[in-house]
PDB file of C-alpha atoms and ligand atoms in Angstrom:
ATOM      1  CA  MET A 577    -126.166  64.107  27.147  1.00  0.00           C
ATOM      2  CA  LEU A 578    -126.449  63.010  30.698  1.00  0.00           C
ATOM      3  CA  THR A 579    -127.988  65.911  32.851  1.00  0.00           C
ATOM      4  CA  VAL A 580    -126.251  67.475  35.759  1.00  0.00           C
ATOM      5  CA  VAL A 581    -129.213  69.119  37.728  1.00  0.00           C
ATOM      6  CA  ASP A 582    -131.154  70.009  34.518  1.00  0.00           C
ATOM      7  CA  ARG A 583    -128.582  70.534  31.728  1.00  0.00           C
ATOM      8  CA  PRO A 584    -126.568  68.091  29.599  1.00  0.00           C
ATOM      9  CA  VAL A 585    -123.069  67.768  30.835  1.00  0.00           C
ATOM     10  CA  LEU A 586    -121.985  68.938  27.274  1.00  0.00           C
ATOM     11  CA  GLN A 587    -123.630  72.277  28.015  1.00  0.00           C
ATOM     12  CA  TYR A 588    -121.415  72.976  30.775  1.00  0.00           C
ATOM     13  CA  VAL A 589    -118.509  72.535  28.562  1.00  0.00           C
ATOM     14  CA  VAL A 590    -119.776  74.525  25.849  1.00  0.00           C
ATOM     15  CA  ASP A 591    -120.463  77.508  28.278  1.00  0.00           C
ATOM     16  CA  GLU A 592    -116.818  77.210  29.413  1.00  0.00           C
ATOM     17  CA  ALA A 593    -115.663  77.538  25.932  1.00  0.00           C
ATOM     18  CA  ARG A 594    -117.879  80.268  25.266  1.00  0.00           C
ATOM     19  CA  GLU A 595    -116.858  82.077  28.466  1.00  0.00           C
ATOM     20  CA  ALA A 596    -113.150  81.915  27.146  1.00  0.00           C
ATOM     21  CA  GLY A 597    -114.176  83.810  23.813  1.00  0.00           C
ATOM     22  CA  ILE A 598    -114.582  80.636  21.501  1.00  0.00           C
ATOM     23  CA  GLU A 599    -117.104  81.111  18.606  1.00  0.00           C
ATOM     24  CA  GLN A 600    -116.729  78.041  16.580  1.00  0.00           C
ATOM     25  CA  PHE A 601    -117.532  74.696  17.988  1.00  0.00           C
ATOM     26  CA  ILE A 602    -116.674  71.267  16.279  1.00  0.00           C
ATOM     27  CA  PHE A 603    -117.944  68.107  17.782  1.00  0.00           C
ATOM     28  CA  VAL A 604    -116.392  64.684  17.074  1.00  0.00           C
ATOM     29  CA  THR A 605    -119.014  62.285  17.819  1.00  0.00           C
ATOM     30  CA  GLY A 606    -119.775  58.619  16.869  1.00  0.00           C
ATOM     31  CA  ARG A 607    -122.492  56.224  15.881  1.00  0.00           C
ATOM     32  CA  ASN A 608    -126.008  56.873  17.788  1.00  0.00           C
ATOM     33  CA  LYS A 609    -125.073  60.263  18.961  1.00  0.00           C
ATOM     34  CA  ALA A 610    -127.524  62.374  16.596  1.00  0.00           C
ATOM     35  CA  VAL A 611    -129.174  63.565  19.742  1.00  0.00           C
ATOM     36  CA  ILE A 612    -126.066  65.767  20.260  1.00  0.00           C
ATOM     37  CA  GLU A 613    -126.685  67.536  16.887  1.00  0.00           C
ATOM     38  CA  ASP A 614    -130.313  67.984  17.780  1.00  0.00           C
ATOM     39  CA  HIS A 615    -129.542  69.640  21.077  1.00  0.00           C
ATOM     40  CA  PHE A 616    -127.824  72.495  19.322  1.00  0.00           C
ATOM     41  CA  ASP A 617    -130.874  73.054  16.974  1.00  0.00           C
ATOM     42  CA  ILE A 618    -133.893  74.848  17.560  1.00  0.00           C
ATOM     43  CA  ALA A 619    -136.573  72.582  19.658  1.00  0.00           C
ATOM     44  CA  PHE A 620    -139.422  73.758  17.638  1.00  0.00           C
ATOM     45  CA  GLU A 621    -142.138  71.621  19.430  1.00  0.00           C
ATOM     46  CA  LEU A 622    -140.792  72.479  22.699  1.00  0.00           C
ATOM     47  CA  GLU A 623    -140.599  76.216  22.136  1.00  0.00           C
ATOM     48  CA  ASP A 624    -144.073  76.113  20.814  1.00  0.00           C
ATOM     49  CA  THR A 625    -145.429  74.504  23.821  1.00  0.00           C
ATOM     50  CA  LEU A 626    -143.665  76.764  26.126  1.00  0.00           C
ATOM     51  CA  GLU A 627    -144.816  79.676  24.340  1.00  0.00           C
ATOM     52  CA  LYS A 628    -148.566  78.765  24.251  1.00  0.00           C
ATOM     53  CA  ARG A 629    -148.376  77.876  28.010  1.00  0.00           C
ATOM     54  CA  GLY A 630    -146.716  81.417  28.714  1.00  0.00           C
ATOM     55  CA  LYS A 631    -143.547  79.746  30.247  1.00  0.00           C
ATOM     56  CA  THR A 632    -141.299  82.845  29.186  1.00  0.00           C
ATOM     57  CA  GLY A 633    -138.545  81.922  31.719  1.00  0.00           C
ATOM     58  CA  PRO A 634    -137.853  78.596  30.347  1.00  0.00           C
ATOM     59  CA  LEU A 635    -138.302  79.709  26.792  1.00  0.00           C
ATOM     60  CA  ALA A 636    -135.757  82.569  27.270  1.00  0.00           C
ATOM     61  CA  GLU A 637    -133.152  80.152  28.741  1.00  0.00           C
ATOM     62  CA  LEU A 638    -133.656  77.586  26.068  1.00  0.00           C
ATOM     63  CA  ARG A 639    -133.039  80.403  23.294  1.00  0.00           C
ATOM     64  CA  ALA A 640    -130.122  81.824  25.011  1.00  0.00           C
ATOM     65  CA  GLU A 641    -128.342  78.474  24.740  1.00  0.00           C
ATOM     66  CA  LEU A 642    -128.874  78.267  20.876  1.00  0.00           C
ATOM     67  CA  PRO A 643    -125.449  78.745  19.213  1.00  0.00           C
ATOM     68  CA  ALA A 644    -125.231  81.338  16.480  1.00  0.00           C
ATOM     69  CA  ALA A 645    -126.124  80.073  12.854  1.00  0.00           C
ATOM     70  CA  GLY A 646    -123.267  78.228  11.324  1.00  0.00           C
ATOM     71  CA  SER A 647    -121.091  78.240  14.411  1.00  0.00           C
ATOM     72  CA  VAL A 648    -121.405  74.324  15.146  1.00  0.00           C
ATOM     73  CA  SER A 649    -119.990  71.517  13.071  1.00  0.00           C
ATOM     74  CA  PHE A 650    -120.065  67.826  13.581  1.00  0.00           C
ATOM     75  CA  THR A 651    -117.825  65.149  12.539  1.00  0.00           C
ATOM     76  CA  ARG A 652    -117.620  61.477  13.296  1.00  0.00           C
ATOM     77  CA  GLN A 653    -115.117  59.141  14.496  1.00  0.00           C
ATOM     78  CA  GLN A 654    -116.057  55.846  12.969  1.00  0.00           C
ATOM     79  CA  ALA A 655    -114.158  53.615  15.030  1.00  0.00           C
ATOM     80  CA  PRO A 656    -112.978  54.049  18.674  1.00  0.00           C
ATOM     81  CA  LEU A 657    -109.260  54.226  17.875  1.00  0.00           C
ATOM     82  CA  GLY A 658    -108.405  56.624  20.609  1.00  0.00           C
ATOM     83  CA  LEU A 659    -108.473  60.359  21.763  1.00  0.00           C
ATOM     84  CA  GLY A 660    -105.494  61.257  19.165  1.00  0.00           C
ATOM     85  CA  HIS A 661    -107.477  59.751  16.404  1.00  0.00           C
ATOM     86  CA  ALA A 662    -110.760  61.496  17.477  1.00  0.00           C
ATOM     87  CA  VAL A 663    -108.969  64.842  17.389  1.00  0.00           C
ATOM     88  CA  TRP A 664    -107.376  64.103  13.935  1.00  0.00           C
ATOM     89  CA  CYS A 665    -110.729  63.287  12.569  1.00  0.00           C
ATOM     90  CA  ALA A 666    -111.475  67.135  12.837  1.00  0.00           C
ATOM     91  CA  ARG A 667    -108.329  68.295  11.045  1.00  0.00           C
ATOM     92  CA  HIS A 668    -109.957  69.726   8.016  1.00  0.00           C
ATOM     93  CA  LEU A 669    -112.429  71.413   9.959  1.00  0.00           C
ATOM     94  CA  VAL A 670    -110.067  73.180  12.253  1.00  0.00           C
ATOM     95  CA  GLY A 671    -107.690  73.912   9.594  1.00  0.00           C
ATOM     96  CA  ASP A 672    -104.519  75.764  10.137  1.00  0.00           C
ATOM     97  CA  GLU A 673    -105.257  77.626  13.359  1.00  0.00           C
ATOM     98  CA  PRO A 674    -104.527  76.907  16.960  1.00  0.00           C
ATOM     99  CA  PHE A 675    -107.733  75.405  18.709  1.00  0.00           C
ATOM    100  CA  ALA A 676    -108.960  74.554  22.140  1.00  0.00           C
ATOM    101  CA  LEU A 677    -109.766  70.929  22.895  1.00  0.00           C
ATOM    102  CA  LEU A 678    -112.306  70.182  25.745  1.00  0.00           C
ATOM    103  CA  LEU A 679    -113.098  66.586  26.788  1.00  0.00           C
ATOM    104  CA  PRO A 680    -116.673  66.857  27.765  1.00  0.00           C
ATOM    105  CA  ASP A 681    -116.968  64.108  30.305  1.00  0.00           C
ATOM    106  CA  VAL A 682    -115.017  66.311  32.593  1.00  0.00           C
ATOM    107  CA  ILE A 683    -116.796  69.391  33.916  1.00  0.00           C
ATOM    108  CA  ILE A 684    -114.805  72.108  35.992  1.00  0.00           C
ATOM    109  CA  LYS A 685    -116.708  74.180  38.469  1.00  0.00           C
ATOM    110  CA  ALA A 686    -114.815  77.414  38.764  1.00  0.00           C
ATOM    111  CA  GLU A 687    -115.459  81.097  39.421  1.00  0.00           C
ATOM    112  CA  ARG A 688    -113.626  81.886  36.163  1.00  0.00           C
ATOM    113  CA  GLY A 689    -113.934  79.060  33.656  1.00  0.00           C
ATOM    114  CA  CYS A 690    -110.816  76.774  33.288  1.00  0.00           C
ATOM    115  CA  MET A 691    -110.367  77.573  29.531  1.00  0.00           C
ATOM    116  CA  ALA A 692    -110.534  81.325  30.135  1.00  0.00           C
ATOM    117  CA  GLN A 693    -107.683  80.968  32.605  1.00  0.00           C
ATOM    118  CA  MET A 694    -105.832  78.881  29.996  1.00  0.00           C
ATOM    119  CA  MET A 695    -106.449  81.487  27.286  1.00  0.00           C
ATOM    120  CA  ASP A 696    -104.698  84.053  29.646  1.00  0.00           C
ATOM    121  CA  VAL A 697    -101.530  81.697  29.766  1.00  0.00           C
ATOM    122  CA  TYR A 698    -101.641  81.235  25.918  1.00  0.00           C
ATOM    123  CA  ARG A 699    -101.882  84.927  25.343  1.00  0.00           C
ATOM    124  CA  ASP A 700     -99.156  85.806  27.912  1.00  0.00           C
ATOM    125  CA  ASN A 701     -96.805  83.252  26.377  1.00  0.00           C
ATOM    126  CA  GLY A 702     -96.917  84.153  22.720  1.00  0.00           C
ATOM    127  CA  GLY A 703     -99.549  81.488  21.620  1.00  0.00           C
ATOM    128  CA  THR A 704     -97.932  78.507  23.017  1.00  0.00           C
ATOM    129  CA  ASN A 705     -99.351  75.080  23.673  1.00  0.00           C
ATOM    130  CA  VAL A 706    -101.299  74.933  27.085  1.00  0.00           C
ATOM    131  CA  ILE A 707    -102.557  72.069  29.183  1.00  0.00           C
ATOM    132  CA  ALA A 708    -104.599  72.192  32.463  1.00  0.00           C
ATOM    133  CA  VAL A 709    -103.227  69.989  35.244  1.00  0.00           C
ATOM    134  CA  GLU A 710    -104.355  68.987  38.534  1.00  0.00           C
ATOM    135  CA  GLU A 711    -102.931  67.031  41.430  1.00  0.00           C
ATOM    136  CA  VAL A 712    -104.355  63.404  42.050  1.00  0.00           C
ATOM    137  CA  PRO A 713    -103.396  60.753  44.705  1.00  0.00           C
ATOM    138  CA  ALA A 714    -100.342  58.723  43.425  1.00  0.00           C
ATOM    139  CA  GLU A 715    -102.585  55.719  43.304  1.00  0.00           C
ATOM    140  CA  ARG A 716    -104.742  57.131  40.651  1.00  0.00           C
ATOM    141  CA  THR A 717    -101.830  58.417  38.297  1.00  0.00           C
ATOM    142  CA  ASP A 718    -102.351  55.279  36.053  1.00  0.00           C
ATOM    143  CA  GLN A 719    -105.841  56.369  34.927  1.00  0.00           C
ATOM    144  CA  TYR A 720    -104.459  59.625  33.397  1.00  0.00           C
ATOM    145  CA  GLY A 721    -101.992  61.465  31.199  1.00  0.00           C
ATOM    146  CA  VAL A 722     -99.148  62.479  33.607  1.00  0.00           C
ATOM    147  CA  VAL A 723     -96.867  65.518  33.243  1.00  0.00           C
ATOM    148  CA  GLU A 724     -93.272  66.168  34.367  1.00  0.00           C
ATOM    149  CA  ILE A 725     -92.545  69.714  34.983  1.00  0.00           C
ATOM    150  CA  GLU A 726     -89.874  72.362  35.712  1.00  0.00           C
ATOM    151  CA  GLY A 727     -90.424  75.117  37.932  1.00  0.00           C
ATOM    152  CA  SER A 728     -93.245  75.847  40.478  1.00  0.00           C
ATOM    153  CA  GLY A 729     -96.304  78.180  40.848  1.00  0.00           C
ATOM    154  CA  ASP A 730     -99.386  77.989  38.796  1.00  0.00           C
ATOM    155  CA  VAL A 731     -97.686  78.287  35.469  1.00  0.00           C
ATOM    156  CA  PHE A 732     -94.847  76.268  34.471  1.00  0.00           C
ATOM    157  CA  ASP A 733     -92.858  74.501  31.511  1.00  0.00           C
ATOM    158  CA  VAL A 734     -93.904  70.837  30.864  1.00  0.00           C
ATOM    159  CA  THR A 735     -90.780  68.854  30.250  1.00  0.00           C
ATOM    160  CA  GLY A 736     -92.252  65.375  29.840  1.00  0.00           C
ATOM    161  CA  MET A 737     -95.852  63.584  29.465  1.00  0.00           C
ATOM    162  CA  VAL A 738     -96.735  59.943  29.649  1.00  0.00           C
ATOM    163  CA  GLU A 739    -100.228  58.415  29.200  1.00  0.00           C
ATOM    164  CA  LYS A 740    -101.490  55.972  31.880  1.00  0.00           C
ATOM    165  CA  PRO A 741     -98.109  55.111  33.377  1.00  0.00           C
ATOM    166  CA  LYS A 742     -97.848  51.951  35.429  1.00  0.00           C
ATOM    167  CA  LEU A 743     -98.375  52.669  39.156  1.00  0.00           C
ATOM    168  CA  GLY A 744     -95.152  53.577  40.578  1.00  0.00           C
ATOM    169  CA  THR A 745     -93.555  54.925  37.465  1.00  0.00           C
ATOM    170  CA  ALA A 746     -95.363  58.399  37.149  1.00  0.00           C
ATOM    171  CA  PRO A 747     -93.034  61.305  36.904  1.00  0.00           C
ATOM    172  CA  SER A 748     -95.305  63.345  39.182  1.00  0.00           C
ATOM    173  CA  ASN A 749     -98.859  63.396  40.483  1.00  0.00           C
ATOM    174  CA  LEU A 750    -100.028  66.034  38.306  1.00  0.00           C
ATOM    175  CA  ILE A 751    -102.580  64.819  35.671  1.00  0.00           C
ATOM    176  CA  ILE A 752    -103.808  66.329  32.477  1.00  0.00           C
ATOM    177  CA  THR A 753    -107.271  67.388  32.981  1.00  0.00           C
ATOM    178  CA  GLY A 754    -108.998  67.162  29.612  1.00  0.00           C
ATOM    179  CA  ARG A 755    -108.563  70.883  28.466  1.00  0.00           C
ATOM    180  CA  TYR A 756    -105.760  71.779  25.920  1.00  0.00           C
ATOM    181  CA  ILE A 757    -104.987  74.511  23.743  1.00  0.00           C
ATOM    182  CA  LEU A 758    -102.908  73.300  20.788  1.00  0.00           C
ATOM    183  CA  THR A 759    -101.391  74.454  17.605  1.00  0.00           C
ATOM    184  CA  PRO A 760    -102.266  72.895  14.335  1.00  0.00           C
ATOM    185  CA  ARG A 761     -98.944  71.339  14.088  1.00  0.00           C
ATOM    186  CA  ILE A 762    -100.443  68.543  16.371  1.00  0.00           C
ATOM    187  CA  PHE A 763    -102.312  67.098  13.375  1.00  0.00           C
ATOM    188  CA  GLY A 764     -99.117  66.350  11.447  1.00  0.00           C
ATOM    189  CA  MET A 765     -97.935  64.346  14.396  1.00  0.00           C
ATOM    190  CA  LEU A 766    -101.407  62.583  15.022  1.00  0.00           C
ATOM    191  CA  GLU A 767    -101.179  61.507  11.271  1.00  0.00           C
ATOM    192  CA  HIS A 768     -98.100  59.344  12.072  1.00  0.00           C
ATOM    193  CA  GLN A 769     -98.883  58.450  15.644  1.00  0.00           C
ATOM    194  CA  GLU A 770     -98.504  54.805  16.558  1.00  0.00           C
ATOM    195  CA  LYS A 771    -100.795  53.147  19.064  1.00  0.00           C
ATOM    196  CA  GLY A 772     -99.820  53.822  22.594  1.00  0.00           C
ATOM    197  CA  ALA A 773    -101.293  53.099  25.966  1.00  0.00           C
ATOM    198  CA  GLY A 774    -104.351  50.661  25.780  1.00  0.00           C
ATOM    199  CA  GLY A 775    -103.729  49.955  21.992  1.00  0.00           C
ATOM    200  CA  GLU A 776    -105.174  53.514  21.147  1.00  0.00           C
ATOM    201  CA  ILE A 777    -103.878  56.489  19.315  1.00  0.00           C
ATOM    202  CA  GLN A 778    -103.153  58.687  22.157  1.00  0.00           C
ATOM    203  CA  ILE A 779    -103.059  62.750  21.783  1.00  0.00           C
ATOM    204  CA  THR A 780    -100.472  62.518  24.790  1.00  0.00           C
ATOM    205  CA  ASP A 781     -97.815  60.882  22.596  1.00  0.00           C
ATOM    206  CA  SER A 782     -98.229  63.481  19.764  1.00  0.00           C
ATOM    207  CA  MET A 783     -98.112  66.188  22.279  1.00  0.00           C
ATOM    208  CA  LEU A 784     -94.805  65.000  23.602  1.00  0.00           C
ATOM    209  CA  THR A 785     -93.368  65.272  19.969  1.00  0.00           C
ATOM    210  CA  LEU A 786     -95.088  68.841  19.798  1.00  0.00           C
ATOM    211  CA  MET A 787     -93.569  69.845  23.114  1.00  0.00           C
ATOM    212  CA  ARG A 788     -90.191  68.925  21.987  1.00  0.00           C
ATOM    213  CA  GLU A 789     -90.634  71.309  18.895  1.00  0.00           C
ATOM    214  CA  GLU A 790     -92.614  74.221  20.255  1.00  0.00           C
ATOM    215  CA  GLY A 791     -92.801  73.803  24.092  1.00  0.00           C
ATOM    216  CA  PHE A 792     -95.740  73.381  26.432  1.00  0.00           C
ATOM    217  CA  LYS A 793     -97.040  75.263  29.392  1.00  0.00           C
ATOM    218  CA  GLY A 794     -98.934  73.687  32.211  1.00  0.00           C
ATOM    219  CA  LEU A 795    -101.529  75.592  34.239  1.00  0.00           C
ATOM    220  CA  ARG A 796    -102.597  74.474  37.725  1.00  0.00           C
ATOM    221  CA  PHE A 797    -106.002  76.170  37.236  1.00  0.00           C
ATOM    222  CA  LYS A 798    -108.349  77.258  40.070  1.00  0.00           C
ATOM    223  CA  GLY A 799    -111.394  75.121  40.208  1.00  0.00           C
ATOM    224  CA  ARG A 800    -112.648  71.798  40.979  1.00  0.00           C
ATOM    225  CA  THR A 801    -112.999  68.894  38.468  1.00  0.00           C
ATOM    226  CA  TYR A 802    -115.969  66.371  38.217  1.00  0.00           C
ATOM    227  CA  ASP A 803    -115.324  63.472  35.870  1.00  0.00           C
ATOM    228  CA  CYS A 804    -118.819  62.717  34.766  1.00  0.00           C
ATOM    229  CA  GLY A 805    -117.524  59.595  33.055  1.00  0.00           C
ATOM    230  CA  SER A 806    -117.294  57.979  36.639  1.00  0.00           C
ATOM    231  CA  LYS A 807    -120.291  57.355  38.927  1.00  0.00           C
ATOM    232  CA  ILE A 808    -119.011  59.074  41.699  1.00  0.00           C
ATOM    233  CA  GLY A 809    -117.859  62.041  39.754  1.00  0.00           C
ATOM    234  CA  PHE A 810    -121.293  62.453  38.082  1.00  0.00           C
ATOM    235  CA  LEU A 811    -123.143  62.236  41.478  1.00  0.00           C
ATOM    236  CA  GLY A 812    -120.619  64.746  42.825  1.00  0.00           C
ATOM    237  CA  ALA A 813    -121.398  67.115  40.170  1.00  0.00           C
ATOM    238  CA  ASN A 814    -124.956  66.947  40.637  1.00  0.00           C
ATOM    239  CA  LEU A 815    -124.507  67.760  44.221  1.00  0.00           C
ATOM    240  CA  ALA A 816    -122.243  70.582  43.705  1.00  0.00           C
ATOM    241  CA  TYR A 817    -124.051  72.311  40.954  1.00  0.00           C
ATOM    242  CA  GLY A 818    -127.361  71.452  42.807  1.00  0.00           C
ATOM    243  CA  LEU A 819    -126.173  73.015  46.060  1.00  0.00           C
ATOM    244  CA  ASP A 820    -125.201  76.129  44.363  1.00  0.00           C
ATOM    245  CA  ARG A 821    -128.614  76.814  42.725  1.00  0.00           C
ATOM    246  CA  ALA A 822    -130.650  79.330  44.371  1.00  0.00           C
ATOM    247  CA  ASP A 823    -134.015  77.689  43.543  1.00  0.00           C
ATOM    248  CA  LEU A 824    -132.731  74.101  44.714  1.00  0.00           C
ATOM    249  CA  GLY A 825    -129.772  74.548  47.075  1.00  0.00           C
ATOM    250  CA  PRO A 826    -131.510  75.007  50.439  1.00  0.00           C
ATOM    251  CA  GLU A 827    -133.981  72.080  49.911  1.00  0.00           C
ATOM    252  CA  LEU A 828    -131.170  69.808  48.448  1.00  0.00           C
ATOM    253  CA  ARG A 829    -128.972  70.749  51.479  1.00  0.00           C
ATOM    254  CA  ALA A 830    -131.726  69.784  53.950  1.00  0.00           C
ATOM    255  CA  LEU A 831    -132.387  66.539  51.950  1.00  0.00           C
ATOM    256  CA  ALA A 832    -128.868  65.727  51.960  1.00  0.00           C
ATOM    257  CA  SER A 833    -128.156  66.286  55.654  1.00  0.00           C
ATOM    258  CA  GLU A 834    -131.592  64.210  56.511  1.00  0.00           C
ATOM    259  CA  LEU A 835    -130.202  61.361  54.357  1.00  0.00           C
ATOM    260  CA  MET A 836    -126.912  61.558  56.206  1.00  0.00           C
ATOM    261  CA  GLY A 837    -128.434  61.508  59.482  1.00  0.00           C
TER     262      GLY A 837
HETATM  263  C1  LIG B 990    -107.774  61.312  28.323  1.00  0.00           C
HETATM  264  C2  LIG B 990    -106.405  61.632  28.181  1.00  0.00           C
HETATM  265  C3  LIG B 990    -105.605  61.807  29.430  1.00  0.00           C
HETATM  266  C4  LIG B 990    -106.263  62.697  30.463  1.00  0.00           C
HETATM  267  C5  LIG B 990    -107.886  62.222  30.576  1.00  0.00           C
HETATM  268  C6  LIG B 990    -108.517  63.321  31.294  1.00  0.00           C
HETATM  269  O1  LIG B 990    -108.054  59.897  28.897  1.00  0.00           O
HETATM  270  O2  LIG B 990    -105.867  60.559  27.185  1.00  0.00           O
HETATM  271  O3  LIG B 990    -104.374  62.151  29.226  1.00  0.00           O
HETATM  272  O4  LIG B 990    -105.658  62.721  31.654  1.00  0.00           O
HETATM  273  O5  LIG B 990    -108.577  62.170  29.336  1.00  0.00           O
HETATM  274  O6  LIG B 990    -109.881  62.992  31.628  1.00  0.00           O
HETATM  275  P1  LIG B 990    -109.365  58.990  28.882  1.00  0.00           P
HETATM  276  O7  LIG B 990    -110.166  59.579  29.997  1.00  0.00           O
HETATM  277  O8  LIG B 990    -109.845  59.245  27.544  1.00  0.00           O
HETATM  278  O9  LIG B 990    -108.955  57.764  29.172  1.00  0.00           O
END
């Protein structure tokens, strides 16, 4: 719920999914995260105040962000057992359908949303599994899931994946960015997944099994990632999105250059 400029980080990710045509949203949250549910509901008091004060612009913006009735569901991961386990917690809500998975601490600034770009790859390849990848310097590969690939270009076959490899052992410097399109077979694999890197149930480990059975495409997407789970990523996102705003950009640019001397 941290705000980048004036909207929660989560909202950017929901917008990216909406742009890709996604209509049903499932949030896996945890204890003390009820504020997320409230964010997707009508803010009655706020709307009432805005209306009484004649603030039609902000009121319209607020209403435009309200999801359609019944399109949002929530479930809880009761213990932090890993990303794979978090996804598995949503198995009954997802059902027997392919789904998109977006990790909302990562926001991607792109002309066309990353998930929309991935949806093209999914459609063009007969509904296969897809992950978004990007390059990082070799000394940071130990912080991510890293892929091994075959072929070149923007879309390629993934031939291997490893979660948080030790430095010097990564198969490439292409990392998994936090955007996935997966078939529901992943749930059966997650069900039996043993703990992996960091003692957690990792989605990457189950994806490796899925890859061997169904294949996986990687997409080098067009766009820039801001990992809002890191301080520098969060600051960078505020700067990038702020500079882009017609109402704030010029003043922010002047301020930033003044501060940088
Ligand atoms: C998760 C995934 C990892 C991926 C990363 C992207 O790691 O497990 O494969 O590269 O997100 O942000 P986490 O950030 O939860 O450690």
